[in-house]
Coordinates of C-alpha atoms in Angstrom, one line a residue:
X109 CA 0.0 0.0 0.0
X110 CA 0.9 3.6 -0.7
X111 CA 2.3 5.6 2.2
X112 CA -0.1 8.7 1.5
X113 CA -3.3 7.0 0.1
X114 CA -3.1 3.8 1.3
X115 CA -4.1 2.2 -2.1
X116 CA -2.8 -1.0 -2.8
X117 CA -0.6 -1.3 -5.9
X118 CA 0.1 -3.8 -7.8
X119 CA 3.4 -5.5 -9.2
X120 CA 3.7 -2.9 -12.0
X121 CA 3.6 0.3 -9.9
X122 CA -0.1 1.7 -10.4
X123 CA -3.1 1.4 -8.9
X124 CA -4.7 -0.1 -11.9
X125 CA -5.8 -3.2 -11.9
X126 CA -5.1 -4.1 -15.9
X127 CA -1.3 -4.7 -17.0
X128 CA 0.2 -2.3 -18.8
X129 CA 0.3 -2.1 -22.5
X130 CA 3.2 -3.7 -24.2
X131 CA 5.4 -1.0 -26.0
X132 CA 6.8 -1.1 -29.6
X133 CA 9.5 -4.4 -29.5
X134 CA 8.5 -5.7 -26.1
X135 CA 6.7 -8.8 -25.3
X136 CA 3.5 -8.5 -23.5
X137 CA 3.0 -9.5 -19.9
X138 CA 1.5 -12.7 -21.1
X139 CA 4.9 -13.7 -23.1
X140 CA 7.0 -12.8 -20.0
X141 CA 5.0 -14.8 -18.0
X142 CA 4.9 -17.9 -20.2
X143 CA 9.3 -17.3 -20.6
X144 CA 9.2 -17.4 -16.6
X145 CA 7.5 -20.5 -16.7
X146 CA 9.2 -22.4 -19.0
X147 CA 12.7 -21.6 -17.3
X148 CA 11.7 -22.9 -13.6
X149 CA 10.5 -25.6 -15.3
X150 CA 13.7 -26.6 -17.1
X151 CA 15.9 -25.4 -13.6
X152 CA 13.8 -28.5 -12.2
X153 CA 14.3 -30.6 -14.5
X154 CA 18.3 -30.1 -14.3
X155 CA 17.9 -30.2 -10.4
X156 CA 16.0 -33.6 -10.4
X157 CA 19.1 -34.8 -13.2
X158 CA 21.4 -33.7 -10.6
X159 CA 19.7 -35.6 -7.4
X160 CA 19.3 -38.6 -9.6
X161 CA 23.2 -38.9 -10.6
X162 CA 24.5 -38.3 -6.9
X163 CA 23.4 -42.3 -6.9
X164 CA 25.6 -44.6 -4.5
X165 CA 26.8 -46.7 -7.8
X166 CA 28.2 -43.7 -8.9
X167 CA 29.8 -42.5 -5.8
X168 CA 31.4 -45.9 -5.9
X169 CA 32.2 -45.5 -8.8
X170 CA 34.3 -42.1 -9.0
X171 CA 35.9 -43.7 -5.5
X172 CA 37.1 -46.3 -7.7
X173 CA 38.7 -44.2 -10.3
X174 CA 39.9 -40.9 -9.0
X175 CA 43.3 -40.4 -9.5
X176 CA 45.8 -38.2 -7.5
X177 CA 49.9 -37.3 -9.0
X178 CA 52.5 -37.7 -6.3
X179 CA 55.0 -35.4 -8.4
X180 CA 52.7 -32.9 -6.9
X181 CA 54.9 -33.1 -3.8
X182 CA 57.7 -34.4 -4.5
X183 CA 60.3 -32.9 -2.1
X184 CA 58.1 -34.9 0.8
X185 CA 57.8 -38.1 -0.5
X186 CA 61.7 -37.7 -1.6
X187 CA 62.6 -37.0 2.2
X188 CA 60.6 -39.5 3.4
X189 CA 62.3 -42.2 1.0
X190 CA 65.4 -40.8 2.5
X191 CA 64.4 -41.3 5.7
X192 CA 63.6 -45.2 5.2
X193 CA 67.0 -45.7 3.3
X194 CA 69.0 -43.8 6.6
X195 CA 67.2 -46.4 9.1
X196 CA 68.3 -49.6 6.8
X197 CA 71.7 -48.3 7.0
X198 CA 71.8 -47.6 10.5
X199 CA 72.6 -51.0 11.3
X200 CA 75.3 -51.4 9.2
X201 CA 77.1 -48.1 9.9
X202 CA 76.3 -48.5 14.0
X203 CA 78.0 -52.0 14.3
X204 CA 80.7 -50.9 12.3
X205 CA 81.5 -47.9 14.5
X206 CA 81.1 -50.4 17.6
X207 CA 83.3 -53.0 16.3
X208 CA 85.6 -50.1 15.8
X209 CA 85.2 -48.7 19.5
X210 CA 85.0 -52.8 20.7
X211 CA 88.5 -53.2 19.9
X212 CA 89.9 -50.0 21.3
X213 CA 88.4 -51.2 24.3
X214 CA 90.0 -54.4 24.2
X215 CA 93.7 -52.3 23.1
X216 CA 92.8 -50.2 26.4
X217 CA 91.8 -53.5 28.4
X218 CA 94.9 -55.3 27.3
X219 CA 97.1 -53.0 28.1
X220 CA 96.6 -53.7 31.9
X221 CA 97.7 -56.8 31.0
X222 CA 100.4 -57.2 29.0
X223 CA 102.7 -53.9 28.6
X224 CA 101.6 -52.3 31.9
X225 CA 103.4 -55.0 33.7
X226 CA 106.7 -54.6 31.5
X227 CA 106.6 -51.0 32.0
X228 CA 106.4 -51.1 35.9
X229 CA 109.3 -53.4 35.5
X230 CA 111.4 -50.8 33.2
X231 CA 110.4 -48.2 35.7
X232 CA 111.6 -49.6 38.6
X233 CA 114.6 -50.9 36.6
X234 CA 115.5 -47.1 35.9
X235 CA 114.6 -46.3 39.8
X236 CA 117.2 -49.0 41.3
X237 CA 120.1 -47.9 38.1
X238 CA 119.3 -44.3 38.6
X239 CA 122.5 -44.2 40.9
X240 CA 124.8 -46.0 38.6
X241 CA 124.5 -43.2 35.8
X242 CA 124.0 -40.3 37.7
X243 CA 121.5 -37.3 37.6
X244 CA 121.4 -36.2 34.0
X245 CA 117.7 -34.4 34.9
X246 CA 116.1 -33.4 37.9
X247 CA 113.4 -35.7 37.4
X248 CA 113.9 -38.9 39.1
X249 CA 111.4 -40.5 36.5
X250 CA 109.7 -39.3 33.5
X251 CA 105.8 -38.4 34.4
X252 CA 104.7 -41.2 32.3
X253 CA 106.5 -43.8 34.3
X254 CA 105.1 -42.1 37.3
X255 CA 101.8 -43.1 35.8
X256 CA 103.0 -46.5 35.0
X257 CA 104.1 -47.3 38.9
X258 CA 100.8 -45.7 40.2
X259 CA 98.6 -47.8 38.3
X260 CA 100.6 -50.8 39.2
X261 CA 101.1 -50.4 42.8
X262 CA 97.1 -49.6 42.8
X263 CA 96.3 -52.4 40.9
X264 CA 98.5 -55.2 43.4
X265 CA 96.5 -53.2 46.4
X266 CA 93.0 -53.5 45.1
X267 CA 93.6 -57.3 44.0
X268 CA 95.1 -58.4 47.5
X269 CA 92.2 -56.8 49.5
X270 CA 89.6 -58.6 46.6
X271 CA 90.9 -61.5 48.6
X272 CA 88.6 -60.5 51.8
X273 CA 85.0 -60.3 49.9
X274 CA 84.0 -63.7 49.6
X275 CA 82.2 -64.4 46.1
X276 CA 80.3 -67.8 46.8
X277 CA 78.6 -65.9 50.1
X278 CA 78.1 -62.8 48.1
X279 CA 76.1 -65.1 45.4
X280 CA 74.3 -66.8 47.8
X281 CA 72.8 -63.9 49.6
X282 CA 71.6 -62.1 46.4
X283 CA 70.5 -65.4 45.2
X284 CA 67.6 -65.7 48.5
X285 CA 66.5 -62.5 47.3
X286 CA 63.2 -62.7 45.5
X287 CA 63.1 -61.2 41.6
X288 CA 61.5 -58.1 41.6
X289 CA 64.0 -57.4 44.4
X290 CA 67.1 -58.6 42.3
X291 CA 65.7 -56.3 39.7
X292 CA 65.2 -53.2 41.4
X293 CA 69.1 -53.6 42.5
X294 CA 70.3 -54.5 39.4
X295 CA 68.8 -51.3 37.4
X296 CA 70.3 -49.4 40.9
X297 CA 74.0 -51.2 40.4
X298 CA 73.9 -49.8 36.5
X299 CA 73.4 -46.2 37.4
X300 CA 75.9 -46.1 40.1
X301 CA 78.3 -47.9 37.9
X302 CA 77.7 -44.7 35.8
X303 CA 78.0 -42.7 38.5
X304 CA 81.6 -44.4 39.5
X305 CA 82.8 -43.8 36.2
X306 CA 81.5 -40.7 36.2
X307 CA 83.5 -39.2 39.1
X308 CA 86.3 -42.5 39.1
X309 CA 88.5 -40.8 36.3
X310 CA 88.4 -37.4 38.2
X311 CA 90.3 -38.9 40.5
X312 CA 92.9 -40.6 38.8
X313 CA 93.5 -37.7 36.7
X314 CA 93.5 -35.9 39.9
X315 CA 96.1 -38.6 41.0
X316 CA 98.4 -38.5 37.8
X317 CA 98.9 -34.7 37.7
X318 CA 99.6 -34.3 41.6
X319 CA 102.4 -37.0 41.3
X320 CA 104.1 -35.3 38.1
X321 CA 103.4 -31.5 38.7
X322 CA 106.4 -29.4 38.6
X323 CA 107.4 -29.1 42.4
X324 CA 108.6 -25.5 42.2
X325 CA 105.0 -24.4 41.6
X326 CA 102.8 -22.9 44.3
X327 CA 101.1 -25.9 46.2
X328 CA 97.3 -25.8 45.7
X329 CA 96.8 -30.0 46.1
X330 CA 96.6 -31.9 49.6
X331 CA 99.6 -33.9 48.7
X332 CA 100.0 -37.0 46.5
X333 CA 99.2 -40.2 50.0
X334 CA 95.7 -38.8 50.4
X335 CA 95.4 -38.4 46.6
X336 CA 96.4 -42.4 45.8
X337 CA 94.4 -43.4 48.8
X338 CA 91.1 -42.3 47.5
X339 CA 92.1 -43.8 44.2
X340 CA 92.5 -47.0 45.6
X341 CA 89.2 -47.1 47.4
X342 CA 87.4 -46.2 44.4
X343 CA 89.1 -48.5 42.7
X344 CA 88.3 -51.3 45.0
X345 CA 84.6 -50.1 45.3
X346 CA 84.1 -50.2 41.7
X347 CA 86.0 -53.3 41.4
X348 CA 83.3 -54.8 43.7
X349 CA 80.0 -52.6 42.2
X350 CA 80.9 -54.7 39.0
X351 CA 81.6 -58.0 40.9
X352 CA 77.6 -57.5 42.6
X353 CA 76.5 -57.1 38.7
X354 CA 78.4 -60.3 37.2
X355 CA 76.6 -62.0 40.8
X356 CA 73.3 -60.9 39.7
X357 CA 74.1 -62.3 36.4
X358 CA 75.3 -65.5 37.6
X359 CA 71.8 -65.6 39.7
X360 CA 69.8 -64.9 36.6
X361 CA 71.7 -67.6 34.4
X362 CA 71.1 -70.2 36.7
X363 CA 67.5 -69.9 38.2
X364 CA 65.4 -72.3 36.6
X365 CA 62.7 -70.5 35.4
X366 CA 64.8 -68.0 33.6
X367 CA 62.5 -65.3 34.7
X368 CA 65.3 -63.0 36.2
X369 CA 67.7 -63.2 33.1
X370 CA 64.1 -62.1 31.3
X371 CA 63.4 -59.6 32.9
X372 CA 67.0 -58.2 32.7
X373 CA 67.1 -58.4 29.1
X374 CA 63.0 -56.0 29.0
X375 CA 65.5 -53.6 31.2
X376 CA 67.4 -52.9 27.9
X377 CA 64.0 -52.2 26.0
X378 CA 62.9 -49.6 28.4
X379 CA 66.0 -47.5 27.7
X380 CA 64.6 -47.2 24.2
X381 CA 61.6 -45.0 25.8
X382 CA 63.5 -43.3 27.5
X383 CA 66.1 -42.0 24.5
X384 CA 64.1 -42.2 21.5
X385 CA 61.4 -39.3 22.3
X386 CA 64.1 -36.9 23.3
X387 CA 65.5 -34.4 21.4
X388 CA 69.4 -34.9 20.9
X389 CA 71.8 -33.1 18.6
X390 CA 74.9 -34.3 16.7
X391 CA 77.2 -34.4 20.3
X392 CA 74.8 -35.8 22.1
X393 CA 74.4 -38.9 20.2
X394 CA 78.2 -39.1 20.0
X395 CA 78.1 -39.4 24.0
X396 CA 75.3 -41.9 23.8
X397 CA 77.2 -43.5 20.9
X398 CA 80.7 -44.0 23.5
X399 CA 78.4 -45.2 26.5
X400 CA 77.1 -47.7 24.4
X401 CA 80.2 -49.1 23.0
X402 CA 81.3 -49.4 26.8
X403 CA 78.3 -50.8 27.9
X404 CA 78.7 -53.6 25.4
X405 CA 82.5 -54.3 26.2
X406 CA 81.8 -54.4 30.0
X407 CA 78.8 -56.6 29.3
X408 CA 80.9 -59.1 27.1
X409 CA 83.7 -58.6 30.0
X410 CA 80.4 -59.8 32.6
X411 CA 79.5 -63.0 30.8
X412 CA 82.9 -64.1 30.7
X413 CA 83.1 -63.8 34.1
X414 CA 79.8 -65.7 34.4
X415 CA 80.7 -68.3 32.4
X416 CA 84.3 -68.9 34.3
X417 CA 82.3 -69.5 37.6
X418 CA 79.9 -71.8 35.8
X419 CA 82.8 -73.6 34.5
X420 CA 84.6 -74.1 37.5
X421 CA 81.3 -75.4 39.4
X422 CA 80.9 -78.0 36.9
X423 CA 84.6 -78.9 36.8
X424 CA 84.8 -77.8 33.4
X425 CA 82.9 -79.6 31.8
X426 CA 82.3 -78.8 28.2
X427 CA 78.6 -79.7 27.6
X428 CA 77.5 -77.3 30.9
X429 CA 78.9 -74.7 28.5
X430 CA 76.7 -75.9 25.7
X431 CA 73.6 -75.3 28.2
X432 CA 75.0 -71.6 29.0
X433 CA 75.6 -70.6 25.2
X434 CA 72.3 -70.0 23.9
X435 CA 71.5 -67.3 27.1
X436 CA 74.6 -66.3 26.2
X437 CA 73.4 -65.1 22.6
X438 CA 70.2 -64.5 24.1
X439 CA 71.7 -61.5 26.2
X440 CA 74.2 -60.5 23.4
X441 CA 71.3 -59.9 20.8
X442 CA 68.8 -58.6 22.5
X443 CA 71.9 -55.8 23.5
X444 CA 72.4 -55.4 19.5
X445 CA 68.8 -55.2 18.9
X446 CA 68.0 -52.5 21.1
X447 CA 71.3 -50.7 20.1
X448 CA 70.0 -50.7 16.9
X449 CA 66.0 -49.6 17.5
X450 CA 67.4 -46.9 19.5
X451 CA 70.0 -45.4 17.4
X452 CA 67.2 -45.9 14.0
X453 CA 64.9 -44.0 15.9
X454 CA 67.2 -41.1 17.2
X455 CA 68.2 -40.3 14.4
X456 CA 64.6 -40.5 12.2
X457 CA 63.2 -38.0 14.6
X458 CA 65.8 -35.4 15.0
X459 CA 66.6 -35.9 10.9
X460 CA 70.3 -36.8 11.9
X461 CA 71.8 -38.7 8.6
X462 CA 73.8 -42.4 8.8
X463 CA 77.2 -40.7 7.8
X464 CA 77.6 -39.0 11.4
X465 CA 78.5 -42.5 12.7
X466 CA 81.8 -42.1 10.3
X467 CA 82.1 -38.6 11.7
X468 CA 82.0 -40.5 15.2
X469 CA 84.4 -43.0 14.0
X470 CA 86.8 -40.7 12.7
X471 CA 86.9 -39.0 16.3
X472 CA 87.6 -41.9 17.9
X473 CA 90.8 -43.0 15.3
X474 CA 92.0 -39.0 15.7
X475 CA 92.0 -39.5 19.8
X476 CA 94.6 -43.4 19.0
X477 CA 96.2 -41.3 16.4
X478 CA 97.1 -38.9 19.0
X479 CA 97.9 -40.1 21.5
X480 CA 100.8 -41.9 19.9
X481 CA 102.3 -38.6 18.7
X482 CA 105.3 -37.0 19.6
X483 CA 103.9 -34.4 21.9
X484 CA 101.2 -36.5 23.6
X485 CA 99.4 -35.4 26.6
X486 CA 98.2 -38.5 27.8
X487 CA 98.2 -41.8 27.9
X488 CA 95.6 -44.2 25.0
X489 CA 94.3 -45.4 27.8
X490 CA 93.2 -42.4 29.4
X491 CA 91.6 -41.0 26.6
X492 CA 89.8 -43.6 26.2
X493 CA 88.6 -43.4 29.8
X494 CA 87.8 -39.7 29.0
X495 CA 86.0 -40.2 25.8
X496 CA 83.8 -43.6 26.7
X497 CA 83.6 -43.5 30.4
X498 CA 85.4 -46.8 30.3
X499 CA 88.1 -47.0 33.2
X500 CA 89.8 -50.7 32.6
X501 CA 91.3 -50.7 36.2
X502 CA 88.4 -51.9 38.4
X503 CA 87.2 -54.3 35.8
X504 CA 91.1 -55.6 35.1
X505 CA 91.0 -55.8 39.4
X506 CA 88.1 -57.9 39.1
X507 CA 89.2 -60.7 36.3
X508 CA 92.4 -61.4 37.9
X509 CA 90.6 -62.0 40.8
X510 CA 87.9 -64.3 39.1
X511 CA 90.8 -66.1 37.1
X512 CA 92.8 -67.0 40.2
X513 CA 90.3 -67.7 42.2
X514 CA 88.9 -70.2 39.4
X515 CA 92.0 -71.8 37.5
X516 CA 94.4 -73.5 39.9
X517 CA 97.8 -73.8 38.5
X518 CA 100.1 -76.6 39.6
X519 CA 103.4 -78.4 38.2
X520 CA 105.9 -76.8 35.9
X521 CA 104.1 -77.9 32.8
X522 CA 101.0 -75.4 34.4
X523 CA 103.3 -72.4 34.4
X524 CA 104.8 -73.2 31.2
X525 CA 101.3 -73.0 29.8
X526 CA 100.7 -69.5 31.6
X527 CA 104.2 -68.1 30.5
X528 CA 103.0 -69.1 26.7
X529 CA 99.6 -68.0 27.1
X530 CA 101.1 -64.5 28.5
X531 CA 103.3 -64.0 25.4
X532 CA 100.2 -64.9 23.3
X533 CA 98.2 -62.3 24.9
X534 CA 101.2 -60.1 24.5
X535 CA 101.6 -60.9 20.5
X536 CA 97.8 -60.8 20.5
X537 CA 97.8 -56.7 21.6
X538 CA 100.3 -55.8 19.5
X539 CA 98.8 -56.6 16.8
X540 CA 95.6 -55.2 17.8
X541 CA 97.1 -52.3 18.2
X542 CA 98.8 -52.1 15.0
X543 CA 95.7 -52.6 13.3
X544 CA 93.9 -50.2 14.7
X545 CA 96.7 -47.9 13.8
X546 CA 96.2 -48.5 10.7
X547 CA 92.8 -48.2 10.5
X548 CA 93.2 -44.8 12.3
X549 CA 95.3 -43.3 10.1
X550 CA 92.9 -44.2 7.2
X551 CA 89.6 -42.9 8.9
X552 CA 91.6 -39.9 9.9
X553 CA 92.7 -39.4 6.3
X554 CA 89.5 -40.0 4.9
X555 CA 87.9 -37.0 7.3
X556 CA 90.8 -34.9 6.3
X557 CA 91.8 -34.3 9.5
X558 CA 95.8 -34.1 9.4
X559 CA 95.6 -30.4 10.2
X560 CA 94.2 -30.8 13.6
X561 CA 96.5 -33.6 14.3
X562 CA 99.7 -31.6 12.9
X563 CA 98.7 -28.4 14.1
X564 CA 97.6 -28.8 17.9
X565 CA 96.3 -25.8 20.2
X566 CA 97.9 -23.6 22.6
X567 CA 96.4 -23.5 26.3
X568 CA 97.6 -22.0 29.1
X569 CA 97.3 -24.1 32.0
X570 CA 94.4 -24.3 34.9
X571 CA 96.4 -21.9 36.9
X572 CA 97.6 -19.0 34.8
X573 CA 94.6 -17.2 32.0
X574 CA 95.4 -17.9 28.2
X575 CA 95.0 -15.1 26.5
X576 CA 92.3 -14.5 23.6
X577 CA 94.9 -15.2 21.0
X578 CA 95.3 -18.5 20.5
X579 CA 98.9 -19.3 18.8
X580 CA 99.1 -22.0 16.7
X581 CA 102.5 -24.6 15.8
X582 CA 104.4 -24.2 12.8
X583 CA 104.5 -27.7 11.0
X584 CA 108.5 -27.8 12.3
X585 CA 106.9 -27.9 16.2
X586 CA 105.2 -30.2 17.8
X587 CA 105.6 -33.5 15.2
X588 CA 109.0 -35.3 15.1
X589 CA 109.7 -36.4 11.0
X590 CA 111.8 -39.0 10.0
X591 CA 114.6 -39.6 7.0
X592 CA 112.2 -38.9 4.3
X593 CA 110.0 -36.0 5.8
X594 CA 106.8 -38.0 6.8
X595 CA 105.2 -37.1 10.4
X596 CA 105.8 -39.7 13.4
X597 CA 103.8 -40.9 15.8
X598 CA 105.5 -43.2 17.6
X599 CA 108.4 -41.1 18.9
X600 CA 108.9 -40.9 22.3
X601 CA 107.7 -37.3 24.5
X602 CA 111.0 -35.6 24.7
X603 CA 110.9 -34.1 28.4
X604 CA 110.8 -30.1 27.8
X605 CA 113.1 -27.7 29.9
X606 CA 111.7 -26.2 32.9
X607 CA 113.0 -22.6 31.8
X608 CA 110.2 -22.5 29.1
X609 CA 106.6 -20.8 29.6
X610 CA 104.3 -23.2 31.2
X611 CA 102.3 -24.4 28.3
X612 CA 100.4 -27.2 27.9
X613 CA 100.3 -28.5 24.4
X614 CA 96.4 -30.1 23.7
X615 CA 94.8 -31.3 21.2
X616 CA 90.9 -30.6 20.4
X617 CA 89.8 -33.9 21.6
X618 CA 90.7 -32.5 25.3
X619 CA 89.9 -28.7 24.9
X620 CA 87.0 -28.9 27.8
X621 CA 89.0 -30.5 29.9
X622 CA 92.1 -27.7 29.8
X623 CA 89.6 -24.2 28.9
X624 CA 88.0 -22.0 31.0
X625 CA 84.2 -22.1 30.0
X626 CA 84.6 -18.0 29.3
X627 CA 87.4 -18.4 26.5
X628 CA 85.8 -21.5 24.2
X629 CA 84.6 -18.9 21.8
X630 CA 87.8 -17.5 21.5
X631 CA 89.4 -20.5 20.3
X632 CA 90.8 -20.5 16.1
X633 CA 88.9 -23.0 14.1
X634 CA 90.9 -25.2 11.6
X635 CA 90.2 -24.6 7.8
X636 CA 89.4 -28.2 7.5
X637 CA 85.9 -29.3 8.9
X638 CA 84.0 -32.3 9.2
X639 CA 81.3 -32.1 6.7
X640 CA 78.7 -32.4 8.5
X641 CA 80.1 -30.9 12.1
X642 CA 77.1 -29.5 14.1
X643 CA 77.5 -25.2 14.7
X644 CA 77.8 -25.2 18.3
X645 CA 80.8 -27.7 19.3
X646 CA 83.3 -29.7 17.5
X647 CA 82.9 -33.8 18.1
X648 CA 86.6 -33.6 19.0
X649 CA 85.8 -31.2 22.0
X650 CA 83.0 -34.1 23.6
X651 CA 84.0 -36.3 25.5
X652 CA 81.9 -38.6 28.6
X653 CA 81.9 -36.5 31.3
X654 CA 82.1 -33.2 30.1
X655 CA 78.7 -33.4 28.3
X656 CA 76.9 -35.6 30.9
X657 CA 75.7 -33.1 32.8
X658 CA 74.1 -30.9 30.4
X659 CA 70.0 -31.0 30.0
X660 CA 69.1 -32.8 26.8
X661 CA 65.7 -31.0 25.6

């Protein structure tokens, strides 16, 4: 209706009634309304065409036969292809870095062994001649012979007071325990033989420098007796932490069910959630990658032990060995299995590629490679303490004590056997060693890495600041060369003169231990890096204990 009138009007506008006329060329109001008709009619008809071919055949149908291109996204599919080929060759490049880090273990183990005892001997030899050539150099002995008397003299201490812990009452008191018990204390023995290791070659470090610092120097230690008496009780605690583990172990191998040697072997599979879902970065797999290589050696050093008190109980009787081999590969591959889950996983999730385990391999060779240089700091052994957390001493303690105690050796013909079996084990290290020389020379040439071992770092020492200029050796210092040119490294350390600045010369596998936390920026990269080195630290500069107490994400 209108506003003002209030007539009602109709669709045209006006208050008439009738249509307006058509004008000249326009169709009349019927034609329009015929046109109307006929398109809603034909929209229905295409509606009803539409309802009708939305049929569930023909939903089926298009499910059947749509098609979808991959090349679409190719970059993801790529990287997850990538990702399947790193985890099949995890396993392959792993054990090879284990075997690798297996055998310096064993060189390290051996050494306890074999040439330990015949450099006590040439020690004590130059002690007792010292008189008959005079004194040629202040020293009495050179530091590394020092070394050598320590760890001999603490090794005889610890293996005469093994003699007062009683090993069949020891196994019969954890074996009245029930089994959840004997797990529960098993899972507590492996983190406080961590924690031993942790904190174990603290103290023989501790030990080694007190003996051999320069004596003119301000004193700022409690003297070198308290020093070697704390080394030899943590030497003998250790020695018997490992000697409660090989007990449990025994217990586990002989209960009938096999229940406890079970549920020893799930412990291993729990470490897998609690790795894989963390976040860990090139260094810190290299520090899971050394504990693991230790775990394994101390775990094959464990079953031999088990298997000599087995042996002895039966009188050695072959076939009782036959019934302890298959728990004996039982144990051994479930430890290679979960190695090799864990290590797949780690390194899917944080996009870490298979090549870093030749990165981590290379490390290792560059530390044996050093070591036997002119200007080494330290001894093989030591380093290898430092970069594994693996200190031979307590474990060497507690073998001697198993064989003794297990193999009774009477007649001449008995110690002839012992006296060949010695120079076997003897013929057997140095070739192990010169092997593995090899072989670490060829890693280290492969990660071009002769720089770093030509060209070591200058630190000051603990007590005086380095400044932030870092100097670098010439190619003439620090490396002996022989007749035609070519680098040593197995010249002896040539003792230097006391009037020269108090240096110590390091090389980057050792740089935490010897710089202040305030000057690591400060330090001069080499030219040559690994290729795929992470930004933040060098995998030279990580070793066990320097990176154990730093928060993993």
């Amino acid at each position: 209706q209108d506003s003002g009138r209030g007539e009602p009007k109709t669709l045209w506008g006006s208050s008439d009634p009738r249509p307006p006329a058509a004008g000249p060329g326009q169709p009349s109001p019927q034609q329009r309304t015929e046109t109307l008709g006929f398109y809603e009619s034909d929209r229905g008809r295409k509606k009803k065409r539409s309802l009708s071919d939305l049929s569930l055949l023909r939903f089926i149908s298009a499910e059947l036969t749509r098609g979808y291109f991959l090349e679409h996204n190719e970059a993801k599919y790529t990287e997850r292809r990538e990702r399947v080929y790193t985890c099949m060759r995890i396993p392959k490049e792993l054990e090879k870095l284990m075997f690798f880090g297996i055998f310096l273990c064993l060189d390290a183990f051996l050494y306890i062994f074999t040439l330990l005892p015949l450099r006590v001997f040439l020690a004590m030899f130059r002690f007792i001649t010292l008189p008959c050539y005079g004194l040629r150099d202040r020293r009495l002995l050179q530091p590394a012979q020092v070394c050598d008397i320590l760890k001999g003299v603490i090794l005889v201490i610890c293996y005469f007071m093994m003699h007062y812990v009683d090993y069949s009452m020891m196994y019969h008191l954890i074996r009245g325990q029930s089994v959840i018990k004997l797990y529960i204390i098993y899972n507590m023995l492996e983190v406080a033989d961590r924690l031993f290791s942790s904190f174990g070659q603290d103290i023989l470090d501790a030990l080694y420098w007190t003996a051999t610092e320069p004596k003119e120097r301000k004193r700022a230690h409690i003297g070198v007796i308290p020093h070697f008496l704390m080394a030899v009780m943590y030497v003998f605690l250790h020695a018997i932490l490992i000697m409660v583990q090989a007990t449990t172990l025994n217990v586990a191998f002989n209960s009938h069910n096999k229940s406890l040697l079970t549920i020893m072997m799930s412990n291993n599979f729990v470490e897998i959630k609690g790795s894989v879902f963390k976040k860990f970065e090139k260094n810190n797999l290299f520090q899971m990658s050394n504990s693991d290589i230790k775990e394994r050696f101390t775990n094959y050093v464990l079953l031999l032990i088990v298997c000599l008190r087995n042996m002895e109980q039966f009188s050695w009787n072959p076939d009782h060995f036959w019934v302890l081999f298959p728990d004996v590969c039982m144990v051994v591959a479930s430890e290679i299995a979960v190695d090799i889950v864990k290590h797949a996983f780690i390194t899917k999730f944080n996009d870490i590629t298979a090549d870093v385990y030749s990165e981590y391999r290379a490390s290792l060779a560059f530390d044996l490679v050093s070591s036997r240089q002119k200007n080494a700091y330290t001894d093989y052994s030591d380093s290898v303490s430092r970069r594994m957390g693996f200190i031979p001493l307590p474990l060497a303690v507690l073998l001697i004590r198993v064989i003794t105690s297990s193999i009774k050796v009477q007649g001449v013909l008995a110690y002839i056997c012992v006296v060949l079996f010695y120079c076997g084990l003897i013929s057997f290290k140095v070739l192990n060693s010169i092997v593995l020389l090899g072989k670490s020379c060829q890693y280290v040439k492969e990660a071009k890495m002769e720089e770093k071992l030509f060209n070591p770092i200058l630190t000051a020492t603990p007590g005086k600041p380095a400044g932030k200029q870092q100097s670098v050796f010439k190619s003439t210092q620090g490396r002996s060369t022989d007749e035609n040119g070519s680098p040593s490294v197995t010249s002896q350390p040539v003792h230097q003169k006391e009037n020269t600045p108090s240096l110590l010369i390091t090389s980057n596998s050792d740089q935490f231990l010897t710089t202040p936390d305030g000057e690591e920026k400060d330090i001069t990269q080499d030219s040559s890096e690994l290729k795929h080195r992470s930004s933040k630290k060098d995998l030279l500069e990580i070793d066990r204990f320097t990176i154990c107490g730093n928060r993993i994400d």
